[in-house]
mmCIF file of C-alpha atoms (C1' of nucleotides) in Angstrom:
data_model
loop_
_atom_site.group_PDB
_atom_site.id
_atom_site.type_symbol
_atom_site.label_atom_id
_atom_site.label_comp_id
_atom_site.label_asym_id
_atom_site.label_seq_id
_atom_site.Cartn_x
_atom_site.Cartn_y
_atom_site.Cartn_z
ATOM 1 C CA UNK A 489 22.615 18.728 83.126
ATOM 2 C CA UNK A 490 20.695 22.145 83.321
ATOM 3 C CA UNK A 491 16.978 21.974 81.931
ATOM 4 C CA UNK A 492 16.002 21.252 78.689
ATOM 5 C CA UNK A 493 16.124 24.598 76.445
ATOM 6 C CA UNK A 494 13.340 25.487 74.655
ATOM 7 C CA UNK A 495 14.974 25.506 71.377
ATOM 8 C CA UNK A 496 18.312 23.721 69.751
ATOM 9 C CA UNK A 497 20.778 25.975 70.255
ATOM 10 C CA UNK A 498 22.490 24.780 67.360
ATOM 11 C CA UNK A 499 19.706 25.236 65.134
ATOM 12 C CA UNK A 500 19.848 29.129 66.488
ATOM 13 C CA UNK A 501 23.538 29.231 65.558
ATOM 14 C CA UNK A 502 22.857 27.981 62.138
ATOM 15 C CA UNK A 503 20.187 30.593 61.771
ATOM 16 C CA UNK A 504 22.603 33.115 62.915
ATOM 17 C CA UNK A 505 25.235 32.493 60.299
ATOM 18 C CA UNK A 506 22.556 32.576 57.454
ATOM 19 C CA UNK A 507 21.898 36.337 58.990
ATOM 20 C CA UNK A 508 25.083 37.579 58.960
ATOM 21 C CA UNK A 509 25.780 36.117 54.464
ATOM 22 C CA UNK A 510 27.320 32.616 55.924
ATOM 23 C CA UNK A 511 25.098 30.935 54.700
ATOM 24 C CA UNK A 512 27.112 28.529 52.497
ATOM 25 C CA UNK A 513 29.067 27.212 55.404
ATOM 26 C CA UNK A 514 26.237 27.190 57.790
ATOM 27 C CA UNK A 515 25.165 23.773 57.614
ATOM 28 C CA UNK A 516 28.543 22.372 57.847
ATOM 29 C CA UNK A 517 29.228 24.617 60.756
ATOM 30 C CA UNK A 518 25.261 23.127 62.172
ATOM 31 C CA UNK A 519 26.559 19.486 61.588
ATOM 32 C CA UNK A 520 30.180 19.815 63.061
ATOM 33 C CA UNK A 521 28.876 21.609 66.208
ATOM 34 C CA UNK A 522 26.438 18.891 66.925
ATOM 35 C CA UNK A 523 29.069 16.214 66.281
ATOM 36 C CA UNK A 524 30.758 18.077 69.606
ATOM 37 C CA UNK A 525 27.574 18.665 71.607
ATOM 38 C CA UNK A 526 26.987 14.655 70.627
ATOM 39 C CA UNK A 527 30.296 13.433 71.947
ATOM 40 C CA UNK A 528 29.925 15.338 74.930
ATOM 41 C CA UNK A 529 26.882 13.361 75.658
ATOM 42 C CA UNK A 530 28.002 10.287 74.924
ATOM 43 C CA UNK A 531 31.192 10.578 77.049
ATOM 44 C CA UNK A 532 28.673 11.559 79.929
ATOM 45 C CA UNK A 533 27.557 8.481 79.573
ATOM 46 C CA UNK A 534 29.518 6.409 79.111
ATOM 47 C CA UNK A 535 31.649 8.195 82.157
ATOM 48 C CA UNK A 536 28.605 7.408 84.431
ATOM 49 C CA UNK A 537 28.799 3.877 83.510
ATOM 50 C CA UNK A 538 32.617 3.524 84.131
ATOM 51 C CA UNK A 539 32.295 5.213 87.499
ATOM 52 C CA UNK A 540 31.322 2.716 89.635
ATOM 53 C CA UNK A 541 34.495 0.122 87.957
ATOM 54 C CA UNK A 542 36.892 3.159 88.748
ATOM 55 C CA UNK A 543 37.300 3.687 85.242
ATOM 56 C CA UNK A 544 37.509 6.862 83.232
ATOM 57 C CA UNK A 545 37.031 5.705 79.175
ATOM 58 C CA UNK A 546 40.520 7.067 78.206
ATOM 59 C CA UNK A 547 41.972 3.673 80.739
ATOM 60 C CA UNK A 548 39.062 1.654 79.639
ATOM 61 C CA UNK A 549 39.984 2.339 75.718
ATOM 62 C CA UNK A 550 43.103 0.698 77.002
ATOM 63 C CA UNK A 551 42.117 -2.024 79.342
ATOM 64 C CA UNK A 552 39.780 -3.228 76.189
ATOM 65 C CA UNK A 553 42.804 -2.452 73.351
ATOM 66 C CA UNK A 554 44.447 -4.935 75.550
ATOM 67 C CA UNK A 555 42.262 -7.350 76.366
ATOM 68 C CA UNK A 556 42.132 -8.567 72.733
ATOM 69 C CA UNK A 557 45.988 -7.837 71.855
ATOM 70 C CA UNK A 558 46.586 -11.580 70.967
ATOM 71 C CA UNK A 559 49.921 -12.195 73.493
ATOM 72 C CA UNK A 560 48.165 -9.501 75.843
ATOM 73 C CA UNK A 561 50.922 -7.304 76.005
ATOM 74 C CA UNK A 562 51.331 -4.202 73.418
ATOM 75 C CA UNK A 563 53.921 -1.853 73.827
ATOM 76 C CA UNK A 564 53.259 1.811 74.007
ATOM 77 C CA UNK A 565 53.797 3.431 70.943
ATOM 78 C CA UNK A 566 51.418 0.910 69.382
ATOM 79 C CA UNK A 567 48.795 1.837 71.673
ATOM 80 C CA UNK A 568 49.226 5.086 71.516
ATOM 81 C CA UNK A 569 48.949 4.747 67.764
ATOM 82 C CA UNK A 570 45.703 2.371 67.771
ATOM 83 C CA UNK A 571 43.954 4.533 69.776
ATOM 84 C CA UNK A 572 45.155 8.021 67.793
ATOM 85 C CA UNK A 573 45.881 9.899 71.347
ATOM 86 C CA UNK A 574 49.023 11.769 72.311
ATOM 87 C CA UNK A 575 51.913 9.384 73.827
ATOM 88 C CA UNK A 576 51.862 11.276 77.222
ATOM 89 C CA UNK A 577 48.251 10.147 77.364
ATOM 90 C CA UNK A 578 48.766 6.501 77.158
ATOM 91 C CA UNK A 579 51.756 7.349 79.752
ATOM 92 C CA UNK A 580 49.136 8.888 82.230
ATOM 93 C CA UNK A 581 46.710 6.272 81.731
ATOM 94 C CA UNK A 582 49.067 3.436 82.450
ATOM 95 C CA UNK A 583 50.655 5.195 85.536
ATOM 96 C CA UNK A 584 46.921 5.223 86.914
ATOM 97 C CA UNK A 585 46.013 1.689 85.491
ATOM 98 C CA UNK A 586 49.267 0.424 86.986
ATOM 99 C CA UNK A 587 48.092 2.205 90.301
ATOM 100 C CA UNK A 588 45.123 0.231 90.575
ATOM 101 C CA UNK A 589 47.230 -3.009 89.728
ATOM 102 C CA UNK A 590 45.632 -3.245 86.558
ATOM 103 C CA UNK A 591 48.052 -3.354 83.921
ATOM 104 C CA UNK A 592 51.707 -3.979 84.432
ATOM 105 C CA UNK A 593 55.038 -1.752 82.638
ATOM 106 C CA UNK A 594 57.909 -4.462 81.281
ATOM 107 C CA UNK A 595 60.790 -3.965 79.638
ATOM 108 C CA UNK A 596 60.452 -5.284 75.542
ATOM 109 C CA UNK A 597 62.419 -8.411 75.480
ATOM 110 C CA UNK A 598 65.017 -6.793 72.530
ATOM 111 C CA UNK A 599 64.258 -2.744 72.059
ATOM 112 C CA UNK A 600 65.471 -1.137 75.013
ATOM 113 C CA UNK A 601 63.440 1.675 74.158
ATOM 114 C CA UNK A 602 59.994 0.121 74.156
ATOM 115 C CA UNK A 603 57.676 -0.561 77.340
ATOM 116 C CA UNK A 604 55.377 -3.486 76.855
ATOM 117 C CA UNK A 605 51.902 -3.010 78.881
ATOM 118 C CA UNK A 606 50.068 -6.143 79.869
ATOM 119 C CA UNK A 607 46.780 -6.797 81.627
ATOM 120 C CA UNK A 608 46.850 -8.441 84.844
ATOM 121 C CA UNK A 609 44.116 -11.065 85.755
ATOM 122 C CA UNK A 610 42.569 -8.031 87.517
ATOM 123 C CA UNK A 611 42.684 -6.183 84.790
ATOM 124 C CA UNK A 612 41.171 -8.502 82.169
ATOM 125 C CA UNK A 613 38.157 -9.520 84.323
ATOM 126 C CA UNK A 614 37.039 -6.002 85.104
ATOM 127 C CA UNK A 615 37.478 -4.947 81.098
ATOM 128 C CA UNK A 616 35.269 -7.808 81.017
ATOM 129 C CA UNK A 617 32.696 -6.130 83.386
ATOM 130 C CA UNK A 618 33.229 -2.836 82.028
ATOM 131 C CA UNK A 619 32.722 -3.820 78.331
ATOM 132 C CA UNK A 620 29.448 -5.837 79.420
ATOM 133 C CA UNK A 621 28.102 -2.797 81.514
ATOM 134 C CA UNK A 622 28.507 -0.441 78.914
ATOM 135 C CA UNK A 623 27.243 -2.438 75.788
ATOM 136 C CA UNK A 624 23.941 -2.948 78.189
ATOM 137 C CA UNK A 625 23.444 0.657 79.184
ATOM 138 C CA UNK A 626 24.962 2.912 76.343
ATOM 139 C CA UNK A 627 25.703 0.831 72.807
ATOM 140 C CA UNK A 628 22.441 -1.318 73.295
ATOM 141 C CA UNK A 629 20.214 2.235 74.161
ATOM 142 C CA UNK A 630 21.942 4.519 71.745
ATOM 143 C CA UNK A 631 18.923 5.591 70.598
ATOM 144 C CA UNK A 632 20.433 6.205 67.098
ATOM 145 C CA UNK A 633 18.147 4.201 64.511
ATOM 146 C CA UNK A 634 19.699 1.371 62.941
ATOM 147 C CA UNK A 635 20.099 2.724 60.132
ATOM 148 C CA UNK A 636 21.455 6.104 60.713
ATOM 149 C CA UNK A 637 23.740 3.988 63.034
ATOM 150 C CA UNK A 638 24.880 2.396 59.606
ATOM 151 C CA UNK A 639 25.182 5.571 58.045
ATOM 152 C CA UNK A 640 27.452 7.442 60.582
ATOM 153 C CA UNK A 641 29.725 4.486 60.293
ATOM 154 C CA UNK A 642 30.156 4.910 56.984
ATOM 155 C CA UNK A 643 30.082 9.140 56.631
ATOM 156 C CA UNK A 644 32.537 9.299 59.391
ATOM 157 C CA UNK A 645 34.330 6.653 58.614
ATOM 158 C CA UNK A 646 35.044 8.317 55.460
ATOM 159 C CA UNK A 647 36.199 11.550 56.996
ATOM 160 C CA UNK A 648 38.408 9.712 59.187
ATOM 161 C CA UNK A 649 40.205 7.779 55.854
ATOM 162 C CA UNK A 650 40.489 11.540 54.290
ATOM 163 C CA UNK A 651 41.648 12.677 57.555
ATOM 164 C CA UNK A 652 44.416 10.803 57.328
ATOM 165 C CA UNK A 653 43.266 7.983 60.360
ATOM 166 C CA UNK A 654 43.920 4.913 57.991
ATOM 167 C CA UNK A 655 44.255 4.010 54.700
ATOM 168 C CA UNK A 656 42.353 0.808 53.918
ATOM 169 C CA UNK A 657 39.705 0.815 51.612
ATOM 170 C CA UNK B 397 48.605 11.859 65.412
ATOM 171 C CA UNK B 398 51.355 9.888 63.743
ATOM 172 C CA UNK B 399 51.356 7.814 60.346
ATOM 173 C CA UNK B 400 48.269 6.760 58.831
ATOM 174 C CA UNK B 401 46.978 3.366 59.785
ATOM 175 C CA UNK B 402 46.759 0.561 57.728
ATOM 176 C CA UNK B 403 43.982 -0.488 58.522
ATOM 177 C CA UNK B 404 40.827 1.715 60.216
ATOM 178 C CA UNK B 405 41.158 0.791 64.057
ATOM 179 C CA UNK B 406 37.322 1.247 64.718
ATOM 180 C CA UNK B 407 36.062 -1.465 62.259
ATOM 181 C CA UNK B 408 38.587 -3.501 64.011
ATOM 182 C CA UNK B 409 37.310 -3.154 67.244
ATOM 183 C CA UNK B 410 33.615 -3.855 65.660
ATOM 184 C CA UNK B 411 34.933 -7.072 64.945
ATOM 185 C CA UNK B 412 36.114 -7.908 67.960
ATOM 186 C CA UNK B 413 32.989 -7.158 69.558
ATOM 187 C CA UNK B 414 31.359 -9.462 66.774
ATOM 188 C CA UNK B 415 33.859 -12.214 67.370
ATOM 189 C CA UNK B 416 32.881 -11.796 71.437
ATOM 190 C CA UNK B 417 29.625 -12.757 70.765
ATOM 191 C CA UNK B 418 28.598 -8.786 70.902
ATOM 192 C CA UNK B 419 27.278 -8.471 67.421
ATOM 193 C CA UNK B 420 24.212 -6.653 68.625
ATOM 194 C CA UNK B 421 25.354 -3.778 69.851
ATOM 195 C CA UNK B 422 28.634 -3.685 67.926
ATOM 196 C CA UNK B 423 27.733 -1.358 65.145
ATOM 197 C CA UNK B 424 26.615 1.407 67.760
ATOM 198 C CA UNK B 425 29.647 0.916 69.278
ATOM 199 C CA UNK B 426 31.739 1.465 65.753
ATOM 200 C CA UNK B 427 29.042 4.571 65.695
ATOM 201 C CA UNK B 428 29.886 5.802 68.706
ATOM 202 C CA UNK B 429 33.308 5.408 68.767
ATOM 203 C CA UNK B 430 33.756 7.040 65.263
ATOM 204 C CA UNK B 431 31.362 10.355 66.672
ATOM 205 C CA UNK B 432 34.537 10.216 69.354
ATOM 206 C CA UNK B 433 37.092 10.313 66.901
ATOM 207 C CA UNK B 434 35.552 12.669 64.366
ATOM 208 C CA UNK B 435 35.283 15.158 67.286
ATOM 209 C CA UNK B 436 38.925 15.063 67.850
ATOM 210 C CA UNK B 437 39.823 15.538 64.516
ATOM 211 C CA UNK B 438 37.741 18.238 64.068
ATOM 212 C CA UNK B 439 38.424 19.872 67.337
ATOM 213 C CA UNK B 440 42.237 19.696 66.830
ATOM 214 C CA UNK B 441 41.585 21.835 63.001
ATOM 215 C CA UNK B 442 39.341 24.332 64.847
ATOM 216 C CA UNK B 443 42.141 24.828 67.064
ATOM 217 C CA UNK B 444 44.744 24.816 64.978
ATOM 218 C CA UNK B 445 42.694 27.610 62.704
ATOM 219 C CA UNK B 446 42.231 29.651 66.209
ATOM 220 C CA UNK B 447 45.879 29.495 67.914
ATOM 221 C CA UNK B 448 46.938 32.315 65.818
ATOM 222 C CA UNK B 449 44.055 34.463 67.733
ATOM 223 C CA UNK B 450 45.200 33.527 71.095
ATOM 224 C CA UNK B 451 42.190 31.678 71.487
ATOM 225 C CA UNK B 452 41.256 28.277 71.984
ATOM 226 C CA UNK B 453 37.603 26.789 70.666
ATOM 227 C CA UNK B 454 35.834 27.221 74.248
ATOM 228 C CA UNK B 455 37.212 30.871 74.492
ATOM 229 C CA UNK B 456 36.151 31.769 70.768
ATOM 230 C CA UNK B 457 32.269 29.704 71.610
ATOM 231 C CA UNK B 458 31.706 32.112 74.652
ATOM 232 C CA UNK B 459 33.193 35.180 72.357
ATOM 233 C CA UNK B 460 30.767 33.983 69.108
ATOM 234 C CA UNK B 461 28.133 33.472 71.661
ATOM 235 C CA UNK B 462 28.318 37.322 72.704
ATOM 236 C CA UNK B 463 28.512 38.491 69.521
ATOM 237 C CA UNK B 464 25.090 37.457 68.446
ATOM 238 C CA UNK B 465 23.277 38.897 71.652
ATOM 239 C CA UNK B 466 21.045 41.744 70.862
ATOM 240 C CA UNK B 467 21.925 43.363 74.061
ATOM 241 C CA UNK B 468 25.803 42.452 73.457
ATOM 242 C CA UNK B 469 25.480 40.975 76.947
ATOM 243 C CA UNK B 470 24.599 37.927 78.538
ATOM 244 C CA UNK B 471 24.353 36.762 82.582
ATOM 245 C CA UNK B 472 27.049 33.995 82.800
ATOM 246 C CA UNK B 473 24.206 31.575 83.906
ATOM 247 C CA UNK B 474 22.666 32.280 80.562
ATOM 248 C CA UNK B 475 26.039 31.307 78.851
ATOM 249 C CA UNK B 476 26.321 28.044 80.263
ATOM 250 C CA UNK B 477 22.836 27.352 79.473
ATOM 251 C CA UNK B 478 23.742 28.083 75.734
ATOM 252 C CA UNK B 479 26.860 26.226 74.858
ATOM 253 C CA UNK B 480 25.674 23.344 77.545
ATOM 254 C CA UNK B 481 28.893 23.402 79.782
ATOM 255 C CA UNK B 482 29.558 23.411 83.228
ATOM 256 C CA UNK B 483 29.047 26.724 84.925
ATOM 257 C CA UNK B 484 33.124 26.866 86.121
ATOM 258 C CA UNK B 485 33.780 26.132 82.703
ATOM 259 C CA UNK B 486 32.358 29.509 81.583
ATOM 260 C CA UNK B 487 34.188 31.057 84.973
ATOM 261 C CA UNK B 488 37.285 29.537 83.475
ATOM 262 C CA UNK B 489 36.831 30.853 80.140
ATOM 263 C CA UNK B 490 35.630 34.411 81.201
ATOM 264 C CA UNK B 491 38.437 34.706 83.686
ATOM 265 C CA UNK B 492 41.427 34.209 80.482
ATOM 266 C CA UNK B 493 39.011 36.591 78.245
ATOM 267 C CA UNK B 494 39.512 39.256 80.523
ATOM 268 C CA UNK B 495 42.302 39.309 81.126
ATOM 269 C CA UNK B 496 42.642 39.077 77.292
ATOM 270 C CA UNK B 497 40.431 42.529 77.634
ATOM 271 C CA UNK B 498 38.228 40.828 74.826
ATOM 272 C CA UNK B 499 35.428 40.523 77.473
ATOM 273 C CA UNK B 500 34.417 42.726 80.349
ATOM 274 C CA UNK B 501 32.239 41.384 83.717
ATOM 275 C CA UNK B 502 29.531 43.641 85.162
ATOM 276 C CA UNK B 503 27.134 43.529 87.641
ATOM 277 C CA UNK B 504 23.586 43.064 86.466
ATOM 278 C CA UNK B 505 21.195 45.863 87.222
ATOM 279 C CA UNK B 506 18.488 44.362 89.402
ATOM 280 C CA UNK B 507 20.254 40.794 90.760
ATOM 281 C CA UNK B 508 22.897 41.451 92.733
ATOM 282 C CA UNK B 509 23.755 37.537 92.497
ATOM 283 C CA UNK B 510 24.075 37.930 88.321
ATOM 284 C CA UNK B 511 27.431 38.909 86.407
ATOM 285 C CA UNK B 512 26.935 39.770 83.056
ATOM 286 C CA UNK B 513 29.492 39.299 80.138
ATOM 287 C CA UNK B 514 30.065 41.967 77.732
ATOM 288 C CA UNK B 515 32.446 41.889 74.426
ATOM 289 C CA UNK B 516 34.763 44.706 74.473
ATOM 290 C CA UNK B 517 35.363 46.689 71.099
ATOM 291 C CA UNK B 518 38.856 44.417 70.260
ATOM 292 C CA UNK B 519 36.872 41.371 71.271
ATOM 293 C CA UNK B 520 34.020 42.107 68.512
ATOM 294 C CA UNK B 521 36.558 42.633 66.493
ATOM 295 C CA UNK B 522 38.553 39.211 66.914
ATOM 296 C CA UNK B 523 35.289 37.460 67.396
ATOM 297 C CA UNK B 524 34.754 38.285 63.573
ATOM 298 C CA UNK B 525 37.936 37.873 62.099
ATOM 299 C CA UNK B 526 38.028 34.595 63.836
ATOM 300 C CA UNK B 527 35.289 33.058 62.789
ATOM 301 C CA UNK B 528 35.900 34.398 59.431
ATOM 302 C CA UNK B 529 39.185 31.631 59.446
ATOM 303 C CA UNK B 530 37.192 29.298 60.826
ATOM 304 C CA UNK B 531 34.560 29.551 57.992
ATOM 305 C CA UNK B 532 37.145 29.843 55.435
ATOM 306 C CA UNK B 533 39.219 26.831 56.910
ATOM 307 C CA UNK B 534 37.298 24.412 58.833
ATOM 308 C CA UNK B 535 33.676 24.417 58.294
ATOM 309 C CA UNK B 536 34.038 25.468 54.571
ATOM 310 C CA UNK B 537 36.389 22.246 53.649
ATOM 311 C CA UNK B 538 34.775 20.271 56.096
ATOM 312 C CA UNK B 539 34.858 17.474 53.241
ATOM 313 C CA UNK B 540 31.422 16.228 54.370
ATOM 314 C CA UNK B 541 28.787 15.600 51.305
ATOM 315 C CA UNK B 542 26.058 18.271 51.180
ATOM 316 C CA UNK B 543 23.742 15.510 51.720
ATOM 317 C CA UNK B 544 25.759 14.077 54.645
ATOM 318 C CA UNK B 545 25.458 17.464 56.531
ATOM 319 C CA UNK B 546 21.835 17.372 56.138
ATOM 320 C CA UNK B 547 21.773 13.756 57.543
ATOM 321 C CA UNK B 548 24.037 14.478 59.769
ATOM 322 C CA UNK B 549 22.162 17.431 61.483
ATOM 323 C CA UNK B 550 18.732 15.885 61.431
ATOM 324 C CA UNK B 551 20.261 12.575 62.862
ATOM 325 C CA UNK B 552 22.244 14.001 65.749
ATOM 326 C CA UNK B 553 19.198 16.765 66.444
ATOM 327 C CA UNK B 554 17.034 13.645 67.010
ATOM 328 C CA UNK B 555 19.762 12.363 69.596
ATOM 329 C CA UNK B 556 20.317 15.772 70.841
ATOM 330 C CA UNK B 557 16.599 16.478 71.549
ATOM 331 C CA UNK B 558 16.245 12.793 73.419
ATOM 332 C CA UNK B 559 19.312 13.674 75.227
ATOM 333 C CA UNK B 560 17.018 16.465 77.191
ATOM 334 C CA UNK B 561 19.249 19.286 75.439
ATOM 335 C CA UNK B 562 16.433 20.727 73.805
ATOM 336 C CA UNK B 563 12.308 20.709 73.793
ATOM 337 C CA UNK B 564 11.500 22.285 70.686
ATOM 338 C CA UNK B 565 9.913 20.670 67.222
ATOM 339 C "C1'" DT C 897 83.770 1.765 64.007
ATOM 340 C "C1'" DC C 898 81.399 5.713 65.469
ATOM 341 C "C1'" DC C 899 78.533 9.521 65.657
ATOM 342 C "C1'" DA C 900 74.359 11.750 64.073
ATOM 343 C "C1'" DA C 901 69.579 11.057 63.344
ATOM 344 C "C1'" DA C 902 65.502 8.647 64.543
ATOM 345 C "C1'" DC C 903 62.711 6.595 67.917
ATOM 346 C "C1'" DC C 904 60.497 5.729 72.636
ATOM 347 C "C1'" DC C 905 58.997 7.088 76.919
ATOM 348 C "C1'" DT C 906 58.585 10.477 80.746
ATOM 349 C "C1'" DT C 907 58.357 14.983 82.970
ATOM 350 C "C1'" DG C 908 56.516 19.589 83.375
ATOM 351 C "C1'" DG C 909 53.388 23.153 81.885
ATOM 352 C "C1'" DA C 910 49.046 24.979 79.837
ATOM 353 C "C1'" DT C 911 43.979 24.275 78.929
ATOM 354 C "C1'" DG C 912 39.497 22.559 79.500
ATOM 355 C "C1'" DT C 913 35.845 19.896 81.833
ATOM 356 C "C1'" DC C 914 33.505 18.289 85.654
ATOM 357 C "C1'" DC C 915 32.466 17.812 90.735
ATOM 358 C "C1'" DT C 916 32.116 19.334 95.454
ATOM 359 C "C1'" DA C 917 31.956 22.894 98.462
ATOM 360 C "C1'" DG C 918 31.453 27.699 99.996
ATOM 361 C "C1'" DT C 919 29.839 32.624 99.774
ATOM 362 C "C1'" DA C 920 26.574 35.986 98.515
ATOM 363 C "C1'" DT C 921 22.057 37.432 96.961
ATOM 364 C "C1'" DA C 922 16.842 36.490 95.957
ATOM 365 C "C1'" DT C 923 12.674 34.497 96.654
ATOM 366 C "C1'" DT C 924 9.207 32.024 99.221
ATOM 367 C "C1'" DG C 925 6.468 30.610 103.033
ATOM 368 C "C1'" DC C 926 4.927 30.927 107.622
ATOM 369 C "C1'" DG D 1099 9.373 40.298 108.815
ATOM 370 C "C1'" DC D 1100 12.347 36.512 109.214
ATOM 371 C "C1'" DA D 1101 13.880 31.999 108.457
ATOM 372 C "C1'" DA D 1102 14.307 28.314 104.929
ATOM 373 C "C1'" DT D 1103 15.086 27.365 100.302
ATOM 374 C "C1'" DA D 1104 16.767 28.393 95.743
ATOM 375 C "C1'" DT D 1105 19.944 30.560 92.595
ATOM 376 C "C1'" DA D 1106 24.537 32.575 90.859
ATOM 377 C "C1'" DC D 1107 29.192 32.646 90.831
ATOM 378 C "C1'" DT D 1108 33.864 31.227 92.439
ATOM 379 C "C1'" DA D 1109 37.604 28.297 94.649
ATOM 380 C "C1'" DG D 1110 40.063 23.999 94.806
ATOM 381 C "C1'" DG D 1111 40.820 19.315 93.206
ATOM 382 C "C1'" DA D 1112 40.731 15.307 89.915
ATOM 383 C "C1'" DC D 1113 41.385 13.914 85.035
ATOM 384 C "C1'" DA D 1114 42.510 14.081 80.303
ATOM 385 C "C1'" DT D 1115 44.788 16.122 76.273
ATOM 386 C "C1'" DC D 1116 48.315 18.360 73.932
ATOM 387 C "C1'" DC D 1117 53.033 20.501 73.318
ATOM 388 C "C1'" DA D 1118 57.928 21.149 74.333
ATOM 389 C "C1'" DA D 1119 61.942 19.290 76.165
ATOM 390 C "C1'" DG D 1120 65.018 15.807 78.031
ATOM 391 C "C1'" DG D 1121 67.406 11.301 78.612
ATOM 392 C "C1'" DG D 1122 68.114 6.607 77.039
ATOM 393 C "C1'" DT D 1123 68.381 3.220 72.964
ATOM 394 C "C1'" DT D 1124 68.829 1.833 68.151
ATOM 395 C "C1'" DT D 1125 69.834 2.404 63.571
ATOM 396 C "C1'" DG D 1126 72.324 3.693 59.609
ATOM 397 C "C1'" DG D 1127 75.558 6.130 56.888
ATOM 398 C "C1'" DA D 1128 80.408 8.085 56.652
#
DNA sequence: TCCAAACCCTTGGATGTCCTAGTATATTGC
DNA sequence: GCAATATACTAGGACATCCAAGGGTTTGGA
């Protein structure tokens, strides 16, 4: 947004723990701070991109969760679960996804507690154009090389496993 | 966050992309997706760690921030600049701090348009004991190989410094 | 059978982030 | 010197996320 600064700030930070005798958690501190400034840049992004479809990426997550559900329809909680966010969010996103005559609420055929969510026709052609847009102009010009692209899938992917995300593998 | 998946939700959804016919760009997308997720994990611990301070991560960036100016001061222009947020974010986050009486506005000596921000006494203090738990809990068990930090840093600097947040090296 | 516990979704409140103005102060150019 | 432009902060609104609490539904043990 602003100008460029004319030195990493993060790099500074790390220099400033090493000053003050933190200097054995300093690169971890370095690495985790960057993983923050990083997804803040990418959800820029990738925000831009949705913009014009009316699309934030929390309702696109879902729109494309749906769009390969196999009967089209998932109900909430599973959602919610697949895409590791809070149950109110998935409740916001649908009421605005359901707004825009996107997705549609219906009652699961035998738990009376669930709420299936299914994409309308709408819906599934402009995850379409949304998915297409944004492999174009932010997966296809990451600017990560392929390699290191390799090797954050498989660092974070083992932090996420240790996390507590999943527990294939 | 509920029960652990069986099965890791992002290389699922690299699949799907691969099975769309979007192979190329589907590893960046597991990347990207997995920097997303990683930053949610992480920011929830950090904020878990802080809650017992009363403060939340963007209070206790703006309060770490302070506490390694020389002059103990900084214009609030200067501290948007730094952390790379939105100046009302740092209007936001002064506002709560002072009312917290862990910072303190004033004007700035020579531009009358300039606030500075100033850690009071108990806001040095929390400042360290804060980051202190923070060391001790997050970015001390961070569970990331020493090598992995390394990689991590240098990778993401790359990124960051394309980005436009930085001009140095 | 029946009631307590578990589960599912929604509402309301707190935070944070950004954007778009709007106000006030500085700086620049004629 | 004064008007036009630039800069700094704040106000209000849109979104998203989480937590706590509430109401409806199902399940399972006494």
């Amino acid at each position: 947004m602003g100008t460029p600064l004319p030195r990493d700030p993060i790099a500074d930070a790390q220099r400033n723990w090493e000053r003050h005798g933190w200097g054995d958690v300093a690169a971890p501190m370095a690495a985790i701070t960057a993983i923050m400034r990083t997804q803040q840049i990418l959800l820029a992004r990738i925000e831009t991109v949705l913009k014009p479809f009316g699309l934030t990426f929390a309702r696109y997550e879902l729109l494309a969760l749906l769009s390969f559900a196999r009967s089209g329809a998932l109900p909430m909680n599973k959602a919610s679960a697949l895409l590791q966010v809070h149950p109110t969010s998935v409740t916001n996103a649908v009421d605005r996804l359901e707004k825009a005559a996107l997705v549609a609420r219906s009652p699961h055929p035998t738990d009376g507690r669930t709420t299936l969510i299914e994409l309308t026709a709408e819906g599934r052609t402009l995850a379409k154009k949304a998915t297409a847009a944004l492999n174009a102009e932010v997966f296809g010009k990451s600017g990560f090389r392929p390699d290191d692209v390799d090797h954050l899938i498989r660092v974070l992917g083992t932090f996420r496993r240790d996390a507590g995300d999943f527990t294939e593998e």
